[in-house]
Short mmCIF file of C-alpha atoms and ligand atoms in Angstrom, two decimals:
data_model
loop_
_atom_site.label_atom_id
_atom_site.label_comp_id
_atom_site.label_asym_id
_atom_site.label_seq_id
_atom_site.Cartn_x
_atom_site.Cartn_y
_atom_site.Cartn_z
CA MET B 1 -15.14 281.53 -76.43
CA ASP B 2 -18.58 278.42 -74.66
CA LYS B 3 -17.89 277.12 -71.82
CA ILE B 4 -19.19 273.40 -71.23
CA ILE B 5 -21.54 273.00 -67.67
CA PHE B 6 -19.93 270.20 -65.35
CA PHE B 7 -22.87 268.90 -64.00
CA ASP B 8 -22.50 266.30 -60.79
CA THR B 9 -24.38 263.08 -60.08
CA THR B 10 -22.50 261.71 -57.62
CA LEU B 11 -25.13 262.18 -54.90
CA ARG B 12 -27.40 260.79 -56.94
CA ASP B 13 -26.23 257.99 -59.81
CA GLY B 14 -23.05 257.57 -57.72
CA GLU B 15 -25.57 256.82 -54.41
CA GLN B 16 -27.63 254.24 -56.59
CA ALA B 17 -24.07 252.69 -57.28
CA PRO B 18 -24.57 248.27 -55.25
CA GLY B 19 -23.51 249.27 -51.75
CA ALA B 20 -23.51 253.09 -51.71
CA SER B 21 -24.59 254.77 -49.15
CA LEU B 22 -24.64 258.18 -47.68
CA ASN B 23 -26.43 260.12 -44.53
CA THR B 24 -27.74 263.63 -45.49
CA GLU B 25 -24.25 265.00 -43.05
CA GLU B 26 -22.38 262.89 -45.70
CA LYS B 27 -24.23 264.77 -48.83
CA ILE B 28 -23.95 268.68 -47.10
CA GLU B 29 -19.89 267.28 -47.02
CA ILE B 30 -19.97 266.01 -50.68
CA ALA B 31 -21.72 268.99 -51.99
CA ARG B 32 -19.72 271.47 -50.13
CA ALA B 33 -16.52 269.47 -51.56
CA LEU B 34 -18.52 269.87 -55.29
CA GLU B 35 -18.90 273.54 -54.76
CA GLY B 36 -15.93 273.74 -53.99
CA LEU B 37 -14.52 271.98 -56.82
CA GLY B 38 -16.40 274.34 -59.16
CA VAL B 39 -19.21 271.96 -60.20
CA ASP B 40 -22.30 274.62 -61.93
CA VAL B 41 -25.05 272.26 -61.42
CA ILE B 42 -25.21 269.33 -58.38
CA GLU B 43 -28.50 266.85 -58.73
CA ALA B 44 -28.64 266.20 -55.38
CA GLY B 45 -30.52 262.89 -55.18
CA PHE B 46 -33.97 262.25 -56.21
CA PRO B 47 -36.68 263.85 -53.42
CA VAL B 48 -40.28 260.93 -54.10
CA SER B 49 -37.60 258.14 -53.10
CA SER B 50 -37.46 257.65 -49.99
CA PHE B 51 -37.44 260.41 -46.86
CA GLY B 52 -33.63 260.28 -46.95
CA ASP B 53 -33.19 261.42 -50.61
CA PHE B 54 -35.93 264.30 -49.95
CA GLU B 55 -34.07 265.52 -46.70
CA ALA B 56 -30.95 266.10 -48.27
CA VAL B 57 -31.92 267.66 -51.69
CA LYS B 58 -33.89 270.26 -48.99
CA SER B 59 -30.63 270.90 -46.95
CA VAL B 60 -28.37 270.47 -49.88
CA SER B 61 -30.58 273.30 -50.95
CA SER B 62 -30.68 275.49 -48.40
CA LEU B 63 -26.41 275.63 -48.16
CA ILE B 64 -25.59 275.53 -51.33
CA LYS B 65 -25.74 279.26 -53.04
CA ARG B 66 -23.36 279.36 -56.08
CA ALA B 67 -23.97 275.73 -57.83
CA SER B 68 -27.61 275.27 -58.72
CA VAL B 69 -29.45 272.35 -56.77
CA CYS B 70 -31.03 269.60 -59.02
CA GLY B 71 -33.90 267.48 -58.11
CA LEU B 72 -34.47 264.37 -60.48
CA SER B 73 -38.42 263.02 -60.46
CA ARG B 74 -40.59 260.77 -62.98
CA ALA B 75 -42.10 262.27 -65.28
CA LYS B 76 -45.49 262.40 -62.51
CA GLN B 77 -46.98 265.27 -60.76
CA LYS B 78 -46.36 263.55 -57.82
CA ASP B 79 -42.51 263.77 -58.16
CA ILE B 80 -42.37 267.18 -59.54
CA ASP B 81 -43.75 268.29 -56.81
CA ALA B 82 -41.13 266.34 -54.54
CA ALA B 83 -38.53 268.04 -56.21
CA GLY B 84 -40.13 271.55 -56.22
CA ALA B 85 -40.69 270.99 -52.13
CA ALA B 86 -37.37 269.48 -51.56
CA LEU B 87 -35.34 272.05 -53.98
CA LYS B 88 -37.89 275.75 -52.16
CA LYS B 89 -34.84 277.18 -50.90
CA ALA B 90 -32.01 276.19 -53.31
CA LYS B 91 -30.90 279.13 -54.88
CA TYR B 92 -30.33 278.05 -58.12
CA PRO B 93 -33.30 275.33 -58.31
CA ARG B 94 -33.54 272.83 -61.59
CA ILE B 95 -35.92 269.67 -61.77
CA HIS B 96 -34.95 267.44 -64.21
CA VAL B 97 -36.93 265.03 -65.66
CA PHE B 98 -36.75 262.21 -67.19
CA LEU B 99 -38.86 259.79 -68.90
CA ALA B 100 -38.34 256.46 -71.50
CA THR B 101 -37.85 256.83 -75.30
CA SER B 102 -36.56 254.06 -76.67
CA LYS B 103 -38.75 251.16 -77.71
CA ILE B 104 -37.58 248.84 -75.26
CA HIS B 105 -38.49 250.68 -72.22
CA ARG B 106 -41.78 251.71 -73.99
CA LYS B 107 -42.79 248.61 -74.59
CA TYR B 108 -41.79 246.27 -71.69
CA LYS B 109 -41.66 248.78 -68.72
CA LEU B 110 -44.21 251.49 -69.91
CA LYS B 111 -46.38 250.09 -71.53
CA LYS B 112 -47.47 252.44 -73.88
CA ALA B 113 -47.17 254.17 -77.09
CA LYS B 114 -45.13 256.65 -78.91
CA TYR B 115 -48.30 259.86 -78.25
CA GLU B 116 -48.76 258.83 -74.94
CA ILE B 117 -45.15 258.93 -74.18
CA LEU B 118 -44.57 262.27 -76.45
CA ARG B 119 -48.06 263.93 -74.28
CA GLN B 120 -46.79 263.13 -71.28
CA ALA B 121 -43.26 264.04 -71.54
CA VAL B 122 -44.05 267.34 -72.49
CA GLU B 123 -46.52 267.51 -70.35
CA SER B 124 -44.63 267.50 -67.26
CA VAL B 125 -42.83 269.87 -68.13
CA LYS B 126 -44.91 272.36 -68.62
CA TYR B 127 -45.76 270.96 -64.79
CA ALA B 128 -42.22 272.11 -64.29
CA ARG B 129 -41.97 275.14 -64.46
CA LYS B 130 -44.66 275.86 -61.18
CA PHE B 131 -41.01 275.14 -60.10
CA THR B 132 -39.25 277.04 -61.67
CA ASN B 133 -37.85 278.20 -64.88
CA ASP B 134 -34.45 275.39 -64.81
CA ILE B 135 -36.26 272.60 -65.93
CA GLU B 136 -33.95 269.68 -67.55
CA PHE B 137 -35.41 266.86 -69.30
CA SER B 138 -34.11 263.71 -70.16
CA PRO B 139 -35.52 261.28 -73.11
CA GLU B 140 -33.97 257.99 -71.13
CA ASP B 141 -32.55 255.62 -72.62
CA ALA B 142 -31.97 257.69 -75.89
CA SER B 143 -29.18 256.62 -77.57
CA ARG B 144 -31.30 253.34 -78.40
CA THR B 145 -34.48 255.26 -79.58
CA GLU B 146 -35.52 255.78 -83.05
CA PRO B 147 -33.45 259.27 -84.39
CA GLU B 148 -37.21 260.55 -85.89
CA PHE B 149 -39.54 259.91 -82.51
CA LEU B 150 -36.09 261.18 -80.11
CA PHE B 151 -36.04 264.53 -82.70
CA ARG B 152 -39.93 264.96 -82.37
CA VAL B 153 -40.26 264.52 -78.10
CA ILE B 154 -36.68 267.46 -77.75
CA GLU B 155 -38.39 269.75 -80.18
CA ALA B 156 -42.04 269.18 -77.71
CA VAL B 157 -39.83 269.24 -74.21
CA ILE B 158 -38.12 272.61 -75.87
CA LYS B 159 -41.04 274.29 -76.88
CA ALA B 160 -43.10 273.08 -73.54
CA GLY B 161 -39.69 275.50 -71.22
CA ALA B 162 -37.33 273.08 -71.18
CA SER B 163 -33.61 274.49 -71.19
CA THR B 164 -31.84 271.48 -70.52
CA VAL B 165 -31.82 268.22 -72.79
CA ASN B 166 -30.07 265.63 -71.68
CA ILE B 167 -29.06 263.34 -74.23
CA PRO B 168 -28.95 259.53 -72.07
CA ASP B 169 -27.13 256.71 -72.61
CA THR B 170 -28.74 254.38 -70.20
CA VAL B 171 -27.05 251.07 -70.67
CA GLY B 172 -23.72 252.37 -72.19
CA TYR B 173 -24.61 250.58 -75.37
CA ALA B 174 -23.36 253.67 -77.74
CA GLU B 175 -20.33 253.74 -79.55
CA PRO B 176 -17.76 257.99 -79.46
CA GLU B 177 -18.67 258.44 -83.52
CA GLU B 178 -22.14 256.78 -83.00
CA TYR B 179 -22.63 259.00 -80.16
CA GLY B 180 -21.23 262.02 -81.90
CA ASN B 181 -23.30 261.71 -84.53
CA LEU B 182 -26.22 261.65 -82.48
CA ILE B 183 -25.61 264.96 -81.02
CA THR B 184 -24.36 266.17 -84.47
CA ALA B 185 -27.88 264.90 -85.88
CA ILE B 186 -30.00 266.43 -82.50
CA ARG B 187 -28.32 270.10 -83.92
CA GLU B 188 -29.13 269.68 -87.38
CA ASN B 189 -32.63 268.34 -87.59
CA VAL B 190 -33.84 269.59 -83.79
CA GLY B 191 -35.22 272.82 -84.96
CA ASN B 192 -34.83 274.74 -82.28
CA SER B 193 -32.32 272.66 -80.45
CA ASN B 194 -30.30 276.32 -79.94
CA LYS B 195 -32.83 277.33 -77.26
CA ALA B 196 -31.62 274.66 -75.44
CA ILE B 197 -28.39 273.47 -73.82
CA ILE B 198 -27.64 269.72 -75.28
CA SER B 199 -26.17 267.67 -71.89
CA VAL B 200 -25.13 264.29 -72.18
CA HIS B 201 -24.91 261.89 -69.39
CA CYS B 202 -22.86 258.17 -70.73
CA HIS B 203 -22.95 255.09 -68.78
CA ASN B 204 -19.64 253.18 -68.63
CA ASP B 205 -20.70 249.17 -69.32
CA LEU B 206 -18.08 249.13 -72.31
CA GLY B 207 -16.06 251.59 -70.48
CA LEU B 208 -16.79 254.22 -72.90
CA ALA B 209 -18.09 257.12 -70.47
CA VAL B 210 -15.62 259.00 -70.46
CA ALA B 211 -14.62 258.73 -74.60
CA ASN B 212 -18.56 258.83 -75.63
CA SER B 213 -19.73 262.14 -73.27
CA LEU B 214 -16.04 263.63 -75.14
CA SER B 215 -17.19 262.78 -78.09
CA ALA B 216 -20.82 264.80 -77.40
CA VAL B 217 -18.67 267.77 -76.74
CA LYS B 218 -16.92 267.95 -80.00
CA ASN B 219 -20.20 267.53 -81.72
CA GLY B 220 -21.53 270.50 -79.85
CA ALA B 221 -22.91 269.15 -76.08
CA ARG B 222 -22.94 271.70 -73.85
CA GLN B 223 -23.18 270.06 -70.33
CA VAL B 224 -21.47 267.18 -69.32
CA GLU B 225 -22.69 264.90 -66.40
CA CYS B 226 -20.64 262.74 -64.74
CA THR B 227 -19.54 261.51 -60.50
CA ILE B 228 -16.71 261.24 -59.17
CA ASN B 229 -14.45 258.69 -59.28
CA GLY B 230 -16.97 257.31 -61.82
CA ILE B 231 -19.17 255.68 -59.82
CA GLY B 232 -22.88 254.72 -60.12
CA GLU B 233 -25.68 251.98 -61.91
CA ARG B 234 -23.47 249.11 -62.56
CA ALA B 235 -20.59 249.91 -64.24
CA GLY B 236 -20.63 253.41 -63.52
CA ASN B 237 -20.97 256.44 -65.05
CA ALA B 238 -18.47 259.18 -66.76
CA SER B 239 -15.95 260.07 -64.08
CA LEU B 240 -15.49 264.21 -63.80
CA GLU B 241 -11.73 263.85 -62.80
CA GLU B 242 -11.30 261.97 -66.73
CA ILE B 243 -12.80 264.40 -68.75
CA ILE B 244 -12.10 267.37 -67.07
CA MET B 245 -8.14 266.48 -67.31
CA ALA B 246 -9.09 265.39 -71.17
CA LEU B 247 -10.71 268.90 -72.41
CA LYS B 248 -7.29 271.13 -70.13
CA THR B 249 -4.94 268.24 -71.04
CA ARG B 250 -5.96 268.27 -74.90
CA GLY B 251 -6.20 271.82 -75.13
CA ASP B 252 -4.84 271.34 -79.07
CA ILE B 253 -8.29 269.95 -79.59
CA PHE B 254 -10.62 271.88 -76.85
CA SER B 255 -9.26 274.39 -76.91
CA ALA B 256 -12.50 276.63 -77.80
CA LEU B 257 -14.23 275.69 -74.70
CA LYS B 258 -13.80 276.86 -70.49
CA THR B 259 -15.03 275.82 -67.81
CA ASN B 260 -15.31 276.81 -63.61
CA ILE B 261 -13.26 273.18 -62.55
CA LYS B 262 -10.22 273.79 -60.05
CA THR B 263 -8.55 270.79 -61.17
CA SER B 264 -6.49 271.20 -57.74
CA LYS B 265 -9.44 269.65 -55.74
CA ILE B 266 -9.20 267.17 -57.27
CA CYS B 267 -7.76 264.09 -55.75
CA LYS B 268 -9.20 265.91 -52.35
CA THR B 269 -12.84 265.50 -53.74
CA SER B 270 -11.92 262.10 -54.93
CA ARG B 271 -11.16 260.88 -51.30
CA LEU B 272 -13.77 262.24 -49.93
CA VAL B 273 -16.37 260.35 -51.82
CA SER B 274 -14.01 257.70 -51.80
CA LYS B 275 -13.69 257.46 -48.04
CA LEU B 276 -17.97 258.30 -47.55
CA THR B 277 -18.97 256.33 -49.60
CA GLY B 278 -16.72 252.72 -48.92
CA PHE B 279 -16.07 252.45 -52.55
CA VAL B 280 -11.79 252.19 -53.13
CA VAL B 281 -10.37 254.04 -55.92
CA ALA B 282 -7.99 251.17 -58.39
CA PRO B 283 -4.27 251.97 -57.68
CA ASN B 284 -4.28 252.95 -61.64
CA LYS B 285 -7.59 254.88 -61.91
CA ALA B 286 -6.81 257.38 -63.93
CA ILE B 287 -5.97 260.87 -62.09
CA VAL B 288 -7.31 259.92 -58.84
CA GLY B 289 -5.42 256.12 -58.04
CA ALA B 290 -2.61 256.44 -56.31
CA ASN B 291 -0.12 254.70 -58.90
CA ALA B 292 -1.68 257.43 -61.90
CA PHE B 293 2.05 259.33 -60.94
CA ARG B 294 3.72 256.50 -59.91
CA HIS B 295 7.00 255.44 -62.19
CA GLU B 296 8.78 252.15 -61.48
CA ALA B 297 10.97 251.22 -64.62
CA GLY B 298 14.04 252.34 -64.11
CA ILE B 299 13.67 254.59 -68.25
CA HIS B 300 11.05 256.28 -67.39
CA GLN B 301 12.47 257.16 -63.72
CA ASP B 302 15.33 258.35 -66.03
CA GLY B 303 12.93 259.81 -68.38
CA ILE B 304 11.91 261.54 -65.22
CA LEU B 305 15.03 262.86 -64.03
CA LYS B 306 15.61 264.37 -67.07
CA LYS B 307 12.87 265.93 -68.08
CA ARG B 308 9.32 265.39 -66.36
CA SER B 309 7.28 265.68 -69.44
CA THR B 310 9.04 262.31 -71.12
CA TYR B 311 6.90 260.75 -69.01
CA GLU B 312 4.10 263.38 -67.61
CA ILE B 313 1.73 264.28 -69.84
CA ILE B 314 -0.22 266.45 -66.60
CA LYS B 315 1.63 268.08 -63.40
CA PRO B 316 0.90 265.95 -60.05
CA LYS B 317 -0.06 269.19 -58.29
CA ASP B 318 -2.34 270.61 -61.31
CA VAL B 319 -4.79 267.96 -59.62
CA GLY B 320 -4.05 267.56 -56.44
CA PHE B 321 -1.70 264.97 -56.08
CA TYR B 322 0.74 265.30 -52.61
CA GLU B 323 3.28 262.50 -52.48
CA THR B 324 3.50 260.88 -49.04
CA GLY B 325 5.62 263.06 -47.12
CA LEU B 326 6.78 262.67 -42.69
CA VAL B 327 4.69 264.58 -40.95
CA LEU B 328 4.56 264.04 -37.03
CA GLY B 329 5.16 261.94 -34.62
CA LYS B 330 4.44 261.05 -30.79
CA HIS B 331 6.13 264.59 -29.50
CA SER B 332 4.19 266.61 -31.90
CA GLY B 333 2.07 269.29 -30.58
CA ARG B 334 -1.34 270.58 -31.45
CA HIS B 335 -0.35 273.64 -32.69
CA ALA B 336 1.50 271.54 -35.75
CA PHE B 337 -1.32 268.75 -35.74
CA ALA B 338 -4.13 271.78 -36.54
CA ASP B 339 -1.37 273.58 -39.43
CA ARG B 340 -0.47 270.18 -41.11
CA LEU B 341 -4.43 268.99 -41.28
CA LYS B 342 -5.15 272.53 -42.91
CA ASN B 343 -2.15 272.74 -45.62
CA LEU B 344 -4.05 269.81 -46.18
CA GLY B 345 -7.27 271.27 -46.86
CA LEU B 346 -8.43 269.29 -43.94
CA GLN B 347 -11.08 272.24 -42.54
CA LEU B 348 -12.26 271.16 -38.90
CA THR B 349 -14.37 272.44 -36.23
CA ALA B 350 -12.87 273.60 -32.71
CA SER B 351 -14.69 270.56 -31.74
CA GLN B 352 -13.78 268.21 -34.58
CA MET B 353 -10.43 268.71 -34.18
CA GLY B 354 -10.35 268.32 -30.05
CA LYS B 355 -11.84 264.77 -31.60
CA ALA B 356 -9.17 264.52 -34.26
CA PHE B 357 -6.35 265.63 -31.90
CA ILE B 358 -6.71 262.47 -28.98
CA CYS B 359 -6.80 260.46 -31.88
CA PHE B 360 -3.93 261.60 -33.16
CA LYS B 361 -2.30 260.56 -29.93
CA GLY B 362 -3.41 257.73 -29.54
CA LEU B 363 -2.61 256.76 -32.37
CA ALA B 364 1.06 258.03 -32.07
CA ASP B 365 1.41 255.63 -29.16
CA LYS B 366 1.05 252.88 -31.30
CA LYS B 367 2.58 254.52 -34.46
CA LYS B 368 6.15 255.66 -34.51
CA TYR B 369 6.07 257.97 -37.55
CA ILE B 370 2.12 259.92 -38.56
CA PHE B 371 1.99 260.72 -42.24
CA ASP B 372 -0.13 262.47 -43.94
CA GLU B 373 -2.38 259.80 -45.32
CA ASP B 374 -2.82 258.23 -41.40
CA LEU B 375 -4.35 261.87 -40.63
CA PHE B 376 -6.39 261.43 -43.52
CA ALA B 377 -7.92 258.36 -42.45
CA ILE B 378 -8.02 259.67 -39.19
CA VAL B 379 -9.79 262.48 -39.67
CA GLU B 380 -12.44 260.58 -42.37
CA ASP B 381 -12.72 257.85 -40.29
CA GLU B 382 -12.84 258.47 -37.00
CA VAL B 383 -14.02 261.85 -37.18
CA ARG B 384 -16.49 262.76 -39.42
CA ILE B 385 -18.40 260.44 -39.69
CA VAL B 386 -21.22 261.29 -37.55
CA ALA B 387 -23.92 258.10 -36.78
CA ARG B 388 -22.62 255.51 -35.07
CA VAL B 389 -25.40 253.29 -33.03
CA TRP B 390 -23.22 250.84 -32.58
CA GLN B 391 -19.46 251.30 -31.79
CA LEU B 392 -16.85 249.11 -30.32
CA GLU B 393 -15.82 249.72 -27.33
CA ASP B 394 -13.18 245.70 -26.75
CA LEU B 395 -12.55 242.86 -28.15
CA GLU B 396 -10.14 239.81 -27.42
CA ILE B 397 -8.91 237.80 -29.55
CA SER B 398 -7.33 234.23 -28.78
CA SER B 399 -6.28 232.59 -31.98
CA GLY B 400 -3.41 230.03 -33.09
CA ILE B 401 -3.17 227.82 -36.25
CA LYS B 402 -3.79 224.24 -34.19
CA SER B 403 -6.93 226.17 -31.60
CA LEU B 404 -10.04 227.56 -32.89
CA PRO B 405 -9.91 231.05 -33.22
CA LYS B 406 -12.26 233.23 -30.68
CA ALA B 407 -13.73 236.21 -29.87
CA ARG B 408 -15.27 238.23 -27.55
CA VAL B 409 -16.13 241.67 -28.16
CA THR B 410 -17.84 244.77 -26.02
CA LEU B 411 -19.76 246.75 -28.11
CA ASN B 412 -21.74 249.86 -27.17
CA LYS B 413 -24.95 251.48 -28.09
CA LYS B 414 -26.77 254.57 -26.18
CA ASN B 415 -24.04 254.42 -23.36
CA LYS B 416 -25.25 250.54 -22.89
CA LEU B 417 -23.10 247.63 -22.95
CA PHE B 418 -23.46 245.06 -24.95
CA LYS B 419 -21.32 241.53 -24.76
CA ALA B 420 -21.05 238.30 -27.26
CA GLU B 421 -18.24 235.83 -27.98
CA SER B 422 -17.89 233.59 -30.94
CA SER B 423 -15.59 231.78 -32.07
CA GLY B 424 -15.06 231.52 -36.46
CA ASP B 425 -13.23 230.15 -39.24
CA GLY B 426 -10.38 232.43 -37.71
CA PRO B 427 -9.71 235.43 -35.46
CA VAL B 428 -12.17 238.53 -38.37
CA ASP B 429 -14.87 235.46 -38.71
CA ALA B 430 -15.41 235.34 -34.98
CA CYS B 431 -15.51 238.28 -34.36
CA TYR B 432 -18.22 239.19 -37.05
CA LYS B 433 -20.02 236.31 -36.01
CA ALA B 434 -20.09 237.51 -31.85
CA ILE B 435 -21.37 241.06 -32.99
CA ASP B 436 -24.01 239.99 -34.65
CA LYS B 437 -25.03 237.76 -31.84
CA ILE B 438 -24.84 241.21 -30.19
CA THR B 439 -26.79 243.15 -33.40
CA GLY B 440 -29.11 240.52 -34.61
CA ILE B 441 -28.11 241.91 -37.71
CA LYS B 442 -26.69 238.87 -39.79
CA GLY B 443 -24.58 240.53 -42.41
CA LYS B 444 -22.71 238.36 -45.07
CA LEU B 445 -19.66 238.67 -46.18
CA LEU B 446 -19.34 239.91 -50.06
CA ASP B 447 -15.76 241.63 -50.13
CA TYR B 448 -12.91 242.08 -47.89
CA SER B 449 -9.90 244.25 -48.66
CA ILE B 450 -7.22 245.17 -46.50
CA HIS B 451 -3.93 247.32 -47.68
CA SER B 452 -1.72 249.36 -45.52
CA VAL B 453 -2.50 253.18 -45.77
CA THR B 454 0.77 253.98 -45.60
CA ALA B 455 4.51 251.75 -45.32
CA GLY B 456 6.20 250.05 -43.07
CA LYS B 457 5.66 247.35 -40.16
CA ASP B 458 3.50 249.36 -37.72
CA ALA B 459 1.74 251.33 -40.71
CA GLN B 460 -2.17 250.82 -39.94
CA GLY B 461 -4.34 248.67 -42.53
CA GLU B 462 -7.29 250.02 -43.70
CA VAL B 463 -10.20 247.41 -44.23
CA SER B 464 -12.82 247.95 -47.00
CA ILE B 465 -15.43 245.64 -46.86
CA LYS B 466 -19.37 244.93 -48.05
CA ILE B 467 -21.89 242.73 -46.62
CA ARG B 468 -25.57 242.07 -47.87
CA ALA B 469 -28.03 242.20 -44.80
CA ARG B 470 -31.97 242.90 -44.89
CA GLU B 471 -31.37 242.66 -48.57
CA LYS B 472 -29.78 245.98 -48.97
CA ILE B 473 -25.27 245.51 -49.27
CA VAL B 474 -23.46 248.29 -47.63
CA SER B 475 -19.86 249.00 -47.15
CA GLY B 476 -18.15 249.81 -44.09
CA ARG B 477 -14.61 251.19 -43.92
CA ALA B 478 -12.57 251.47 -41.04
CA ALA B 479 -8.41 251.96 -40.60
CA SER B 480 -6.15 250.57 -37.82
CA THR B 481 -2.97 249.37 -36.36
CA ASP B 482 -4.06 246.36 -36.12
CA ILE B 483 -6.36 244.94 -38.00
CA ILE B 484 -8.40 242.61 -36.33
CA GLU B 485 -9.52 246.04 -34.68
CA ALA B 486 -9.93 248.00 -38.31
CA SER B 487 -12.17 244.65 -40.12
CA ALA B 488 -14.85 244.72 -36.55
CA LYS B 489 -14.63 248.45 -37.26
CA ALA B 490 -15.63 248.01 -40.20
CA TYR B 491 -17.97 245.54 -39.91
CA ILE B 492 -19.53 248.12 -37.23
CA ASN B 493 -19.92 251.36 -40.20
CA ALA B 494 -21.28 248.81 -41.90
CA ILE B 495 -24.03 247.61 -39.79
CA ASN B 496 -24.02 251.73 -38.91
CA ARG B 497 -24.64 252.50 -42.64
CA LEU B 498 -27.13 249.60 -42.45
CA PHE B 499 -29.53 251.50 -40.06
CA LEU B 500 -29.05 254.67 -42.11
CA LYS B 501 -30.41 252.73 -44.78
CA THR B 502 -33.59 251.15 -43.21
CA HIS B 503 -33.88 253.52 -40.00
CA HIS B 504 -33.68 257.48 -41.35
CA ASN B 505 -34.61 258.65 -37.42
CA GLU B 506 -32.12 256.33 -35.49
CA PRO B 507 -30.44 258.48 -33.10
CA LYS B 508 -27.05 259.92 -34.12
CA ILE B 509 -24.06 259.12 -31.93
CA ASN B 510 -20.39 260.98 -32.24
CA CYS B 511 -17.96 259.42 -31.63
O1 KIV V 601 -29.13 256.95 -67.18
C1 KIV V 601 -30.14 257.33 -66.93
O2 KIV V 601 -31.22 257.64 -67.95
C2 KIV V 601 -30.20 257.68 -65.68
C3 KIV V 601 -31.63 259.06 -66.37
C4 KIV V 601 -32.45 259.50 -64.94
C5 KIV V 601 -31.20 260.74 -66.61
O3 KIV V 601 -29.64 258.35 -65.18
ZN1 ZN V 602 -27.94 257.77 -65.42
#
C-alpha cells in the first residue's frame, strides 16, 4: 500500500500570510500539535530570514522526535548553512532548497539563463547534503516552467542527491487535470524520477489548491504540502484537513493510500492555529468551520434524524468536532474544571492551570453558564499567550448617543502603570486612541470583527482585529463579557505581537 507523506508548512508558508505572526513558544505549541496529529514533516521556518525564524526552527528541532523537521533555504550557501545550523538537533532533519525555474522568474526576478539555474540548483543540493541526506528541492513556479526545462532540472537535482522533488504551483495558476498531467509527465520523462518522492505544493489563488493536490496524488505524487485551515501567502495553501478528509471519505477512489494522520485531532489543531495566528476560520469552511456539521433546513434535519448519512458524509467525531454542552458554573470546583479541560484535550502545566482557574472564577462571576467555547477562550486567550509587553490594567468609558465618547485607559508594562485619556468617534475608537498615546504606536485599524463565543445575553464577545503599524500588519484577538474590554485587549494583543515581530529580545511578562 502506498503512503501519502503529509508535509505541513503552517509554520513557514502559513506564517507568511499577511497578519499572521507566531513567536517561538507559539510555534513550538503548534509543532507539538502537528506531531500529535501525525504529520510526517513539519516545515518550521526559513532560518536565514530572521533571528526569530532561526530560533523557532532550532527550538522545534530539539523538541520534535517523531516527525521530520524541515528548514527552508534559497539555493545559496549562506541560507543552507543557516538551515543546517538551525536543524542541528533535529532527529530527522530536512533541508528544503528552492530556486525559481519559470521563464518569468528567470528573466525578471533572477536575471539568469537556464544553464545558470541548472548549475545553481545542482550545486546547492550537493552543498546541502553536507548537513543531511534528506534534501527536498523545489523548482519554484514549476507549474509555469517550460516542461522540457523542468524535466532537466528535476533529473539533475535527483542525481545531485535530492530525495524529494516538490512541484510548486506557486501562484495557484494550475488547473486540476493539467497539474495531474504534469505529474504524470514528470514520472514518464524524468529517467530517475523513481529515485525520489514527487511532492506537490499548491496555492489557492483560484480556489483549486486542494483539487490540484488530489489530482496530483491520483497521478503519482506521494507527498502533499499543506497548512492547517489553508492559511498561507495571499489566498493561502492547500488545506491539510480538506486533503486528508477527501482521501478518507473517498476511499473508493483513494483506497490504495495510507496516511499517518489522526483525523480526530483535526478540530483541536485547527482551533489552536486559528487562535495563535489570529486568523478566524470562516463558519462555512469545509471540515473545521462552525457550520460544517450543522443542519438548518427542516428537510435536512428530518433526514438526519432518520439516518445521519442522508446529509452527512463525515462523522463529526471523526474530525474531533464537538457540540456545545453546558459544562460548568460558579460553584464548580477546581477538580471539575481540570477534568473538563482534560476531556477537551487542553493540557496545561500546574501553574497554567492555576491561572486558568482564576480566570474561570472571574468569568463565572459575570456569566451564569460556562460552555466549552468559554474554556477554549480562557485557555487560549488568557493563559497560553506568554509574551505580554503591555497589559490592560483598567478601563473607564463614558459614552452616549448625544455625548462625545471618552476613554480613560491604564496599561501595565513591567509593573509600571501608564495612564491616558482620549475621546473618539465611539468608545472603541476612544479607547484605541488612548492606548496609542501610551504605547506611542499609531495602529491603523484594517479589520475589526466581533462574534459571540456562545449563545445568551451574558455570552463573551470575541473581538478579532487586524492593524497596520510600523509598516507591518499584525492581528490580535481577545474575549470578554464586556465587548469594549475585549476590543481593548485585542488591540493590546496586536501591539504585543508587533513588539515580537520587531524586538525579539523584548522581555516576556506572563499574565
Ligand atoms: O509556493 C512556493 O513556491 C513555495 C516554495 C518555497 C516551495 O512556497
Ligand atoms: Zn508556497
